[in-house]
Amino acid sequence: MIEILVGSQMGAAEYVAEQVAETLVQAGYDVTTHLKPELNQLNQHAIWLVITSTYGAGDLPDNIQPFADQLAQDQCDLTTLSYAVITLGDSSYDTFCLAGAKIAALLAAKGARCLLPGLNIDAQDPELPEDQALAWLPQLINSLSSIRQD
């Protein structure tokens, strides 16, 4: 089971999440996408794939900020959880992809296990964000395959 948690201010991260979800379903995974994730509604034994943009001065988008606040305040134990992060940002800012780093730090602080280095997608790159995410996806699938064998 893969829970995709989307943080999107202008729609780009949401579109990337749709493309990634479709590809994972085609690969045989059970996927649920959350456009307004809430901690108490997520399966803590699933794989969480966070796909978020960075907004403003390294901020999380409005739709995922309440989730991050819940995660920071809750005393939950996420040691049964594995996760990966895809972040969209703009390298012309010194807060490039900071939103993804913030979420990853919160998850790690709760004991969750990072599956692989996250993907930082740069708005300055001419390649479409969804194409970059889909090119990275085989690495995630390989990580998931190793979990299935554990």
Short mmCIF file of N, CA and C in Angstrom, two decimals:
data_model
loop_
_atom_site.label_atom_id
_atom_site.label_comp_id
_atom_site.label_asym_id
_atom_site.label_seq_id
_atom_site.Cartn_x
_atom_site.Cartn_y
_atom_site.Cartn_z
N MET A 1 0.84 -1.18 0.00
CA MET A 1 0.00 0.00 0.00
C MET A 1 0.88 1.24 0.00
N ILE A 2 0.60 2.16 -0.92
CA ILE A 2 1.33 3.41 -0.99
C ILE A 2 0.36 4.56 -0.79
N GLU A 3 0.66 5.39 0.18
CA GLU A 3 -0.12 6.60 0.44
C GLU A 3 0.66 7.76 -0.15
N ILE A 4 0.07 8.47 -1.12
CA ILE A 4 0.72 9.64 -1.69
C ILE A 4 0.13 10.87 -1.02
N LEU A 5 1.00 11.64 -0.37
CA LEU A 5 0.61 12.86 0.34
C LEU A 5 1.04 14.04 -0.52
N VAL A 6 0.08 14.83 -0.94
CA VAL A 6 0.35 15.90 -1.90
C VAL A 6 0.33 17.26 -1.22
N GLY A 7 1.37 18.04 -1.48
CA GLY A 7 1.43 19.44 -1.07
C GLY A 7 1.57 20.29 -2.31
N SER A 8 0.49 20.95 -2.70
CA SER A 8 0.51 21.69 -3.96
C SER A 8 -0.17 23.03 -3.80
N GLN A 9 0.54 24.08 -4.14
CA GLN A 9 -0.02 25.42 -4.04
C GLN A 9 -0.64 25.86 -5.37
N MET A 10 0.03 25.58 -6.47
CA MET A 10 -0.41 26.04 -7.78
C MET A 10 -0.82 24.91 -8.71
N GLY A 11 -0.71 23.66 -8.26
CA GLY A 11 -1.17 22.53 -9.05
C GLY A 11 -0.09 21.67 -9.66
N ALA A 12 1.14 22.13 -9.72
CA ALA A 12 2.21 21.34 -10.36
C ALA A 12 2.49 20.05 -9.60
N ALA A 13 2.61 20.12 -8.28
CA ALA A 13 2.88 18.92 -7.49
C ALA A 13 1.70 17.94 -7.57
N GLU A 14 0.50 18.48 -7.62
CA GLU A 14 -0.68 17.61 -7.75
C GLU A 14 -0.65 16.86 -9.08
N TYR A 15 -0.26 17.55 -10.14
CA TYR A 15 -0.17 16.89 -11.45
C TYR A 15 0.91 15.81 -11.44
N VAL A 16 2.05 16.11 -10.84
CA VAL A 16 3.12 15.11 -10.73
C VAL A 16 2.60 13.90 -9.95
N ALA A 17 1.87 14.15 -8.85
CA ALA A 17 1.34 13.06 -8.03
C ALA A 17 0.38 12.20 -8.84
N GLU A 18 -0.45 12.81 -9.66
CA GLU A 18 -1.39 12.04 -10.50
C GLU A 18 -0.63 11.12 -11.44
N GLN A 19 0.42 11.63 -12.07
CA GLN A 19 1.21 10.83 -13.01
C GLN A 19 1.92 9.68 -12.29
N VAL A 20 2.49 9.98 -11.14
CA VAL A 20 3.19 8.96 -10.35
C VAL A 20 2.21 7.90 -9.88
N ALA A 21 1.05 8.31 -9.38
CA ALA A 21 0.04 7.36 -8.90
C ALA A 21 -0.40 6.43 -10.02
N GLU A 22 -0.66 6.99 -11.18
CA GLU A 22 -1.09 6.19 -12.33
C GLU A 22 -0.03 5.14 -12.69
N THR A 23 1.22 5.55 -12.68
CA THR A 23 2.31 4.63 -13.02
C THR A 23 2.46 3.54 -11.95
N LEU A 24 2.34 3.90 -10.69
CA LEU A 24 2.43 2.90 -9.62
C LEU A 24 1.28 1.90 -9.68
N VAL A 25 0.07 2.37 -9.98
CA VAL A 25 -1.08 1.47 -10.13
C VAL A 25 -0.83 0.51 -11.29
N GLN A 26 -0.31 1.01 -12.40
CA GLN A 26 0.00 0.16 -13.55
C GLN A 26 1.06 -0.88 -13.19
N ALA A 27 1.93 -0.54 -12.23
CA ALA A 27 2.97 -1.47 -11.78
C ALA A 27 2.45 -2.47 -10.74
N GLY A 28 1.16 -2.35 -10.39
CA GLY A 28 0.55 -3.32 -9.50
C GLY A 28 0.43 -2.91 -8.05
N TYR A 29 0.69 -1.66 -7.74
CA TYR A 29 0.60 -1.19 -6.36
C TYR A 29 -0.78 -0.63 -6.05
N ASP A 30 -1.19 -0.80 -4.81
CA ASP A 30 -2.42 -0.21 -4.30
C ASP A 30 -2.05 1.20 -3.82
N VAL A 31 -2.65 2.22 -4.44
CA VAL A 31 -2.26 3.61 -4.18
C VAL A 31 -3.48 4.42 -3.76
N THR A 32 -3.28 5.24 -2.73
CA THR A 32 -4.29 6.22 -2.32
C THR A 32 -3.62 7.58 -2.30
N THR A 33 -4.26 8.55 -2.93
CA THR A 33 -3.72 9.91 -2.99
C THR A 33 -4.50 10.80 -2.03
N HIS A 34 -3.77 11.60 -1.26
CA HIS A 34 -4.38 12.51 -0.28
C HIS A 34 -4.02 13.95 -0.63
N LEU A 35 -5.02 14.72 -1.07
CA LEU A 35 -4.78 16.12 -1.42
C LEU A 35 -4.81 17.02 -0.19
N LYS A 36 -5.41 16.54 0.89
CA LYS A 36 -5.37 17.24 2.18
C LYS A 36 -5.08 16.19 3.24
N PRO A 37 -3.83 15.73 3.31
CA PRO A 37 -3.52 14.63 4.23
C PRO A 37 -3.79 15.00 5.69
N GLU A 38 -4.31 14.01 6.42
CA GLU A 38 -4.52 14.14 7.86
C GLU A 38 -3.87 12.94 8.52
N LEU A 39 -3.08 13.18 9.52
CA LEU A 39 -2.28 12.14 10.17
C LEU A 39 -3.13 10.96 10.62
N ASN A 40 -4.27 11.22 11.22
CA ASN A 40 -5.08 10.13 11.77
C ASN A 40 -5.83 9.34 10.69
N GLN A 41 -5.76 9.76 9.43
CA GLN A 41 -6.43 9.03 8.36
C GLN A 41 -5.47 8.24 7.49
N LEU A 42 -4.19 8.25 7.84
CA LEU A 42 -3.18 7.58 7.03
C LEU A 42 -2.79 6.25 7.65
N ASN A 43 -2.51 5.29 6.80
CA ASN A 43 -2.05 3.98 7.23
C ASN A 43 -0.57 4.09 7.61
N GLN A 44 -0.28 3.90 8.89
CA GLN A 44 1.10 4.05 9.35
C GLN A 44 1.95 2.81 9.10
N HIS A 45 1.37 1.81 8.45
CA HIS A 45 2.12 0.62 8.05
C HIS A 45 2.32 0.61 6.54
N ALA A 46 1.90 1.66 5.87
CA ALA A 46 2.04 1.77 4.42
C ALA A 46 3.36 2.47 4.09
N ILE A 47 3.60 2.63 2.81
CA ILE A 47 4.69 3.47 2.33
C ILE A 47 4.08 4.84 2.07
N TRP A 48 4.72 5.88 2.58
CA TRP A 48 4.25 7.23 2.30
C TRP A 48 5.18 7.86 1.28
N LEU A 49 4.60 8.35 0.21
CA LEU A 49 5.34 9.09 -0.80
C LEU A 49 4.82 10.52 -0.75
N VAL A 50 5.65 11.42 -0.27
CA VAL A 50 5.27 12.83 -0.18
C VAL A 50 5.71 13.52 -1.46
N ILE A 51 4.77 14.18 -2.12
CA ILE A 51 5.08 14.95 -3.32
C ILE A 51 4.60 16.37 -3.04
N THR A 52 5.56 17.27 -2.87
CA THR A 52 5.21 18.63 -2.46
C THR A 52 6.02 19.67 -3.22
N SER A 53 5.42 20.81 -3.39
CA SER A 53 6.17 21.95 -3.91
C SER A 53 6.67 22.75 -2.71
N THR A 54 7.60 23.65 -2.99
CA THR A 54 8.07 24.59 -1.98
C THR A 54 7.47 25.94 -2.35
N TYR A 55 6.89 26.60 -1.38
CA TYR A 55 6.15 27.83 -1.64
C TYR A 55 6.74 28.96 -0.81
N GLY A 56 6.71 30.16 -1.36
CA GLY A 56 7.19 31.31 -0.60
C GLY A 56 8.65 31.16 -0.21
N ALA A 57 8.95 31.41 1.03
CA ALA A 57 10.33 31.35 1.53
C ALA A 57 10.63 29.98 2.13
N GLY A 58 10.45 28.92 1.31
CA GLY A 58 10.72 27.57 1.78
C GLY A 58 9.58 26.95 2.54
N ASP A 59 8.39 27.51 2.38
CA ASP A 59 7.22 27.05 3.12
C ASP A 59 6.55 25.86 2.45
N LEU A 60 5.77 25.15 3.26
CA LEU A 60 4.92 24.09 2.74
C LEU A 60 3.66 24.72 2.15
N PRO A 61 3.09 24.10 1.12
CA PRO A 61 1.84 24.59 0.57
C PRO A 61 0.72 24.55 1.62
N ASP A 62 -0.26 25.40 1.44
CA ASP A 62 -1.36 25.52 2.41
C ASP A 62 -2.07 24.20 2.68
N ASN A 63 -2.21 23.35 1.66
CA ASN A 63 -2.99 22.12 1.85
C ASN A 63 -2.27 21.05 2.66
N ILE A 64 -0.95 21.14 2.80
CA ILE A 64 -0.21 20.12 3.55
C ILE A 64 0.38 20.66 4.86
N GLN A 65 0.32 21.98 5.04
CA GLN A 65 0.85 22.58 6.28
C GLN A 65 0.15 22.04 7.53
N PRO A 66 -1.20 21.89 7.52
CA PRO A 66 -1.85 21.33 8.72
C PRO A 66 -1.35 19.92 9.05
N PHE A 67 -1.06 19.11 8.02
CA PHE A 67 -0.52 17.77 8.25
C PHE A 67 0.85 17.87 8.92
N ALA A 68 1.70 18.77 8.42
CA ALA A 68 3.04 18.94 9.01
C ALA A 68 2.92 19.39 10.47
N ASP A 69 1.96 20.28 10.73
CA ASP A 69 1.75 20.72 12.11
C ASP A 69 1.30 19.57 13.00
N GLN A 70 0.39 18.72 12.49
CA GLN A 70 -0.07 17.54 13.24
C GLN A 70 1.13 16.63 13.53
N LEU A 71 1.93 16.40 12.51
CA LEU A 71 3.09 15.51 12.64
C LEU A 71 4.06 16.05 13.68
N ALA A 72 4.29 17.35 13.68
CA ALA A 72 5.23 17.96 14.62
C ALA A 72 4.72 17.88 16.06
N GLN A 73 3.40 18.00 16.25
CA GLN A 73 2.82 18.05 17.59
C GLN A 73 2.44 16.68 18.15
N ASP A 74 2.17 15.73 17.29
CA ASP A 74 1.70 14.42 17.73
C ASP A 74 2.86 13.61 18.29
N GLN A 75 2.58 12.76 19.25
CA GLN A 75 3.60 11.91 19.85
C GLN A 75 3.68 10.55 19.17
N CYS A 76 3.23 10.48 17.91
CA CYS A 76 3.15 9.19 17.21
C CYS A 76 4.53 8.57 17.00
N ASP A 77 4.51 7.26 16.91
CA ASP A 77 5.70 6.46 16.64
C ASP A 77 5.55 5.94 15.22
N LEU A 78 6.41 6.37 14.33
CA LEU A 78 6.31 5.95 12.93
C LEU A 78 7.42 4.98 12.53
N THR A 79 7.90 4.19 13.48
CA THR A 79 8.98 3.25 13.18
C THR A 79 8.55 2.14 12.23
N THR A 80 7.25 1.95 12.03
CA THR A 80 6.77 0.94 11.08
C THR A 80 6.62 1.52 9.68
N LEU A 81 6.93 2.79 9.52
CA LEU A 81 6.68 3.50 8.27
C LEU A 81 7.96 3.70 7.46
N SER A 82 7.83 3.53 6.14
CA SER A 82 8.90 3.90 5.22
C SER A 82 8.36 5.00 4.31
N TYR A 83 9.25 5.88 3.88
CA TYR A 83 8.79 7.00 3.08
C TYR A 83 9.83 7.43 2.04
N ALA A 84 9.36 8.22 1.09
CA ALA A 84 10.21 8.88 0.11
C ALA A 84 9.58 10.24 -0.18
N VAL A 85 10.38 11.16 -0.69
CA VAL A 85 9.91 12.53 -0.91
C VAL A 85 10.34 13.02 -2.29
N ILE A 86 9.38 13.59 -3.00
CA ILE A 86 9.65 14.31 -4.24
C ILE A 86 9.28 15.77 -3.97
N THR A 87 10.22 16.67 -4.22
CA THR A 87 9.97 18.08 -3.96
C THR A 87 10.17 18.90 -5.23
N LEU A 88 9.25 19.81 -5.46
CA LEU A 88 9.37 20.75 -6.56
C LEU A 88 9.81 22.09 -5.99
N GLY A 89 10.75 22.73 -6.66
CA GLY A 89 11.22 24.03 -6.19
C GLY A 89 11.91 24.78 -7.31
N ASP A 90 12.50 25.88 -6.97
CA ASP A 90 13.18 26.75 -7.93
C ASP A 90 14.55 27.07 -7.38
N SER A 91 15.59 26.62 -8.08
CA SER A 91 16.95 26.77 -7.57
C SER A 91 17.44 28.21 -7.56
N SER A 92 16.67 29.13 -8.09
CA SER A 92 17.07 30.53 -8.00
C SER A 92 16.81 31.10 -6.60
N TYR A 93 16.13 30.30 -5.75
CA TYR A 93 15.87 30.70 -4.36
C TYR A 93 16.79 29.91 -3.44
N ASP A 94 17.22 30.54 -2.36
CA ASP A 94 18.09 29.84 -1.41
C ASP A 94 17.33 28.82 -0.56
N THR A 95 16.01 28.81 -0.69
CA THR A 95 15.18 27.83 0.03
C THR A 95 14.74 26.71 -0.91
N PHE A 96 15.55 26.44 -1.92
CA PHE A 96 15.24 25.43 -2.94
C PHE A 96 14.85 24.10 -2.30
N CYS A 97 13.64 23.66 -2.58
CA CYS A 97 13.10 22.37 -2.13
C CYS A 97 13.11 22.19 -0.62
N LEU A 98 13.05 23.27 0.12
CA LEU A 98 13.08 23.21 1.58
C LEU A 98 11.83 22.53 2.16
N ALA A 99 10.69 22.66 1.49
CA ALA A 99 9.46 22.04 2.01
C ALA A 99 9.62 20.52 2.14
N GLY A 100 10.20 19.89 1.14
CA GLY A 100 10.43 18.44 1.21
C GLY A 100 11.39 18.06 2.31
N ALA A 101 12.42 18.87 2.48
CA ALA A 101 13.38 18.61 3.56
C ALA A 101 12.70 18.73 4.93
N LYS A 102 11.79 19.68 5.06
CA LYS A 102 11.07 19.85 6.33
C LYS A 102 10.22 18.62 6.64
N ILE A 103 9.48 18.14 5.65
CA ILE A 103 8.64 16.94 5.85
C ILE A 103 9.50 15.73 6.16
N ALA A 104 10.59 15.57 5.42
CA ALA A 104 11.49 14.42 5.65
C ALA A 104 12.05 14.46 7.07
N ALA A 105 12.42 15.64 7.54
CA ALA A 105 12.96 15.77 8.90
C ALA A 105 11.90 15.41 9.94
N LEU A 106 10.67 15.83 9.72
CA LEU A 106 9.59 15.48 10.66
C LEU A 106 9.36 13.97 10.69
N LEU A 107 9.34 13.35 9.52
CA LEU A 107 9.13 11.90 9.47
C LEU A 107 10.28 11.15 10.13
N ALA A 108 11.50 11.57 9.85
CA ALA A 108 12.67 10.92 10.45
C ALA A 108 12.66 11.09 11.97
N ALA A 109 12.24 12.24 12.45
CA ALA A 109 12.19 12.48 13.89
C ALA A 109 11.18 11.57 14.59
N LYS A 110 10.20 11.08 13.86
CA LYS A 110 9.19 10.16 14.41
C LYS A 110 9.58 8.70 14.21
N GLY A 111 10.79 8.48 13.66
CA GLY A 111 11.30 7.12 13.52
C GLY A 111 11.04 6.47 12.18
N ALA A 112 10.42 7.18 11.24
CA ALA A 112 10.17 6.61 9.92
C ALA A 112 11.49 6.40 9.18
N ARG A 113 11.48 5.42 8.29
CA ARG A 113 12.68 5.05 7.54
C ARG A 113 12.61 5.60 6.12
N CYS A 114 13.61 6.37 5.74
CA CYS A 114 13.68 6.90 4.38
C CYS A 114 14.14 5.79 3.43
N LEU A 115 13.37 5.57 2.37
CA LEU A 115 13.67 4.49 1.43
C LEU A 115 14.86 4.79 0.53
N LEU A 116 14.98 6.04 0.10
CA LEU A 116 16.03 6.43 -0.82
C LEU A 116 16.13 7.94 -0.83
N PRO A 117 17.23 8.47 -1.33
CA PRO A 117 17.33 9.93 -1.39
C PRO A 117 16.17 10.51 -2.19
N GLY A 118 15.66 11.62 -1.70
CA GLY A 118 14.53 12.24 -2.36
C GLY A 118 14.90 12.84 -3.70
N LEU A 119 13.89 13.15 -4.46
CA LEU A 119 14.07 13.79 -5.75
C LEU A 119 13.73 15.26 -5.61
N ASN A 120 14.66 16.13 -5.98
CA ASN A 120 14.42 17.56 -6.00
C ASN A 120 14.28 17.99 -7.46
N ILE A 121 13.11 18.49 -7.81
CA ILE A 121 12.83 18.90 -9.18
C ILE A 121 12.93 20.42 -9.25
N ASP A 122 13.75 20.89 -10.16
CA ASP A 122 14.03 22.32 -10.29
C ASP A 122 13.19 22.93 -11.40
N ALA A 123 12.46 23.99 -11.08
CA ALA A 123 11.65 24.70 -12.07
C ALA A 123 12.51 25.29 -13.19
N GLN A 124 13.80 25.47 -12.92
CA GLN A 124 14.72 26.00 -13.94
C GLN A 124 15.10 24.95 -14.99
N ASP A 125 14.85 23.68 -14.68
CA ASP A 125 15.19 22.59 -15.60
C ASP A 125 14.17 22.57 -16.74
N PRO A 126 14.63 22.45 -17.99
CA PRO A 126 13.68 22.43 -19.10
C PRO A 126 12.82 21.17 -19.16
N GLU A 127 13.26 20.09 -18.53
CA GLU A 127 12.48 18.86 -18.53
C GLU A 127 11.25 19.02 -17.63
N LEU A 128 10.11 18.51 -18.07
CA LEU A 128 8.88 18.62 -17.31
C LEU A 128 9.01 17.92 -15.96
N PRO A 129 8.42 18.50 -14.90
CA PRO A 129 8.51 17.88 -13.57
C PRO A 129 7.99 16.45 -13.54
N GLU A 130 6.87 16.19 -14.21
CA GLU A 130 6.33 14.83 -14.19
C GLU A 130 7.25 13.84 -14.89
N ASP A 131 7.96 14.29 -15.93
CA ASP A 131 8.91 13.41 -16.61
C ASP A 131 10.09 13.08 -15.70
N GLN A 132 10.55 14.07 -14.93
CA GLN A 132 11.64 13.82 -13.99
C GLN A 132 11.20 12.85 -12.90
N ALA A 133 9.98 13.01 -12.42
CA ALA A 133 9.46 12.12 -11.38
C ALA A 133 9.33 10.70 -11.92
N LEU A 134 8.82 10.56 -13.13
CA LEU A 134 8.65 9.22 -13.71
C LEU A 134 10.00 8.57 -13.99
N ALA A 135 11.02 9.36 -14.32
CA ALA A 135 12.37 8.81 -14.53
C ALA A 135 12.98 8.32 -13.21
N TRP A 136 12.60 8.95 -12.10
CA TRP A 136 13.10 8.58 -10.76
C TRP A 136 12.34 7.37 -10.19
N LEU A 137 11.13 7.19 -10.64
CA LEU A 137 10.24 6.18 -10.07
C LEU A 137 10.82 4.75 -10.04
N PRO A 138 11.55 4.30 -11.06
CA PRO A 138 12.13 2.94 -10.96
C PRO A 138 13.01 2.74 -9.74
N GLN A 139 13.70 3.80 -9.28
CA GLN A 139 14.50 3.68 -8.06
C GLN A 139 13.60 3.41 -6.85
N LEU A 140 12.46 4.11 -6.80
CA LEU A 140 11.52 3.87 -5.71
C LEU A 140 10.96 2.45 -5.79
N ILE A 141 10.59 2.03 -6.97
CA ILE A 141 10.02 0.68 -7.14
C ILE A 141 11.04 -0.38 -6.73
N ASN A 142 12.32 -0.16 -7.06
CA ASN A 142 13.37 -1.10 -6.61
C ASN A 142 13.43 -1.14 -5.09
N SER A 143 13.32 0.01 -4.44
CA SER A 143 13.32 0.06 -2.98
C SER A 143 12.12 -0.67 -2.41
N LEU A 144 10.98 -0.51 -3.07
CA LEU A 144 9.76 -1.18 -2.60
C LEU A 144 9.89 -2.70 -2.75
N SER A 145 10.53 -3.13 -3.83
CA SER A 145 10.73 -4.56 -4.05
C SER A 145 11.57 -5.18 -2.96
N SER A 146 12.57 -4.44 -2.48
CA SER A 146 13.43 -4.97 -1.42
C SER A 146 12.65 -5.06 -0.10
N ILE A 147 11.69 -4.15 0.12
CA ILE A 147 10.86 -4.21 1.32
C ILE A 147 9.95 -5.43 1.27
N ARG A 148 9.39 -5.70 0.10
CA ARG A 148 8.49 -6.85 -0.05
C ARG A 148 9.19 -8.16 0.28
N GLN A 149 10.51 -8.18 0.03
CA GLN A 149 11.26 -9.41 0.29
C GLN A 149 11.71 -9.52 1.73
N ASP A 150 11.65 -8.40 2.48
CA ASP A 150 12.10 -8.43 3.89
C ASP A 150 11.22 -9.33 4.73
#
